[in-house]
Coordinates of C-alpha atoms in Angstrom, one line a residue:
X1 CA 0.0 0.0 0.0
X2 CA 1.5 3.3 -1.1
X3 CA 0.9 6.3 1.1
X4 CA 2.6 9.7 1.4
X5 CA 4.6 8.5 4.3
X6 CA 6.0 5.6 2.3
X7 CA 7.3 7.3 -0.9
X8 CA 8.1 4.7 -3.6
X9 CA 8.9 7.1 -6.5
X10 CA 5.4 8.6 -6.7
X11 CA 4.4 12.2 -6.5
X12 CA 5.3 12.5 -2.8
X13 CA 4.2 15.2 -0.5
X14 CA 4.8 17.9 -3.1
X15 CA 1.5 17.1 -4.7
X16 CA -0.2 19.0 -1.9
X17 CA 1.8 22.2 -2.7
X18 CA 0.4 22.8 -6.2
X19 CA -3.3 23.2 -5.1
X20 CA -2.1 25.7 -2.5
X21 CA -0.3 27.7 -5.2
X22 CA -3.4 27.7 -7.4
X23 CA -5.6 28.7 -4.4
X24 CA -3.3 31.6 -3.7
X25 CA -3.4 32.7 -7.4
X26 CA -7.2 32.7 -7.4
X27 CA -7.4 34.6 -4.1
X28 CA -4.9 37.2 -5.4
X29 CA -6.8 37.7 -8.7
X30 CA -10.2 38.1 -6.8
X31 CA -8.6 40.5 -4.4
X32 CA -7.2 42.7 -7.2
X33 CA -10.5 42.7 -9.1
X34 CA -12.4 43.6 -6.0
X35 CA -10.1 46.5 -5.2
X36 CA -10.1 47.9 -8.7
X37 CA -12.6 46.9 -11.4
X38 CA -15.6 45.7 -9.4
X39 CA -15.6 48.8 -7.2
X40 CA -16.5 50.9 -10.2
X41 CA -15.4 54.5 -10.7
X42 CA -14.8 55.1 -7.0
X43 CA -11.5 53.3 -6.8
X44 CA -8.3 54.5 -5.0
X45 CA -7.6 56.9 -7.9
X46 CA -10.8 58.9 -7.4
X47 CA -10.4 62.6 -6.5
X48 CA -10.1 63.1 -2.8
X49 CA -11.1 66.8 -2.9
X50 CA -14.6 66.0 -4.2
X51 CA -16.2 64.8 -1.0
X52 CA -19.7 66.2 -1.8
X53 CA -21.8 63.8 -3.8
X54 CA -23.5 65.3 -6.8
X55 CA -27.2 66.1 -6.4
X56 CA -27.0 67.5 -2.9
X57 CA -29.7 70.1 -2.4
X58 CA -28.8 73.6 -1.3
X59 CA -30.7 73.1 1.9
X60 CA -28.6 70.0 2.7
X61 CA -25.4 71.9 2.0
X62 CA -26.5 74.7 4.2
X63 CA -27.3 72.3 7.0
X64 CA -23.9 70.6 6.7
X65 CA -22.2 74.0 6.8
X66 CA -24.2 74.9 9.9
X67 CA -23.4 71.6 11.6
X68 CA -19.7 71.9 10.9
X69 CA -19.6 75.4 12.4
X70 CA -18.8 77.4 9.2
X71 CA -21.8 79.6 9.7
X72 CA -23.7 80.7 12.9
X73 CA -27.4 80.2 13.7
X74 CA -28.5 83.7 12.5
X75 CA -26.7 83.2 9.2
X76 CA -28.3 79.7 8.8
X77 CA -31.8 80.9 9.4
X78 CA -31.4 84.0 7.1
X79 CA -30.1 81.8 4.3
X80 CA -32.7 79.1 4.9
X81 CA -35.5 81.7 4.6
X82 CA -34.1 82.8 1.2
X83 CA -33.9 79.2 0.1
X84 CA -37.5 78.6 1.3
X85 CA -38.7 81.5 -0.8
X86 CA -36.7 80.4 -3.8
X87 CA -37.4 76.6 -3.8
X88 CA -40.8 76.6 -2.0
X89 CA -39.8 74.0 0.6
X90 CA -42.8 72.8 2.6
X91 CA -43.3 70.1 5.2
X92 CA -41.8 69.6 8.6
X93 CA -40.1 72.7 9.8
X94 CA -40.4 74.4 6.5
X95 CA -42.4 77.4 5.4
X96 CA -46.0 76.7 4.7

């Protein structure tokens, strides 16, 4: 009976090494694809300066500026009233 412990000129224990090499290659390819192609346009090469997603409303931008401390409360309410008149925002907390 031939086993890996009793090597009689057969493939020997090195036969276990090749599936490990192929598994490493497949895992490497999948990792590279996930980090680049499958992630789409927002890969590591995307512009860092453009943190604002396109399509933000002016009211959302104003709220973000107020939350970060760029503008004070009086400035926030003054600009919000102008935006309410311009865009006609209604609903919770908005102008009726």
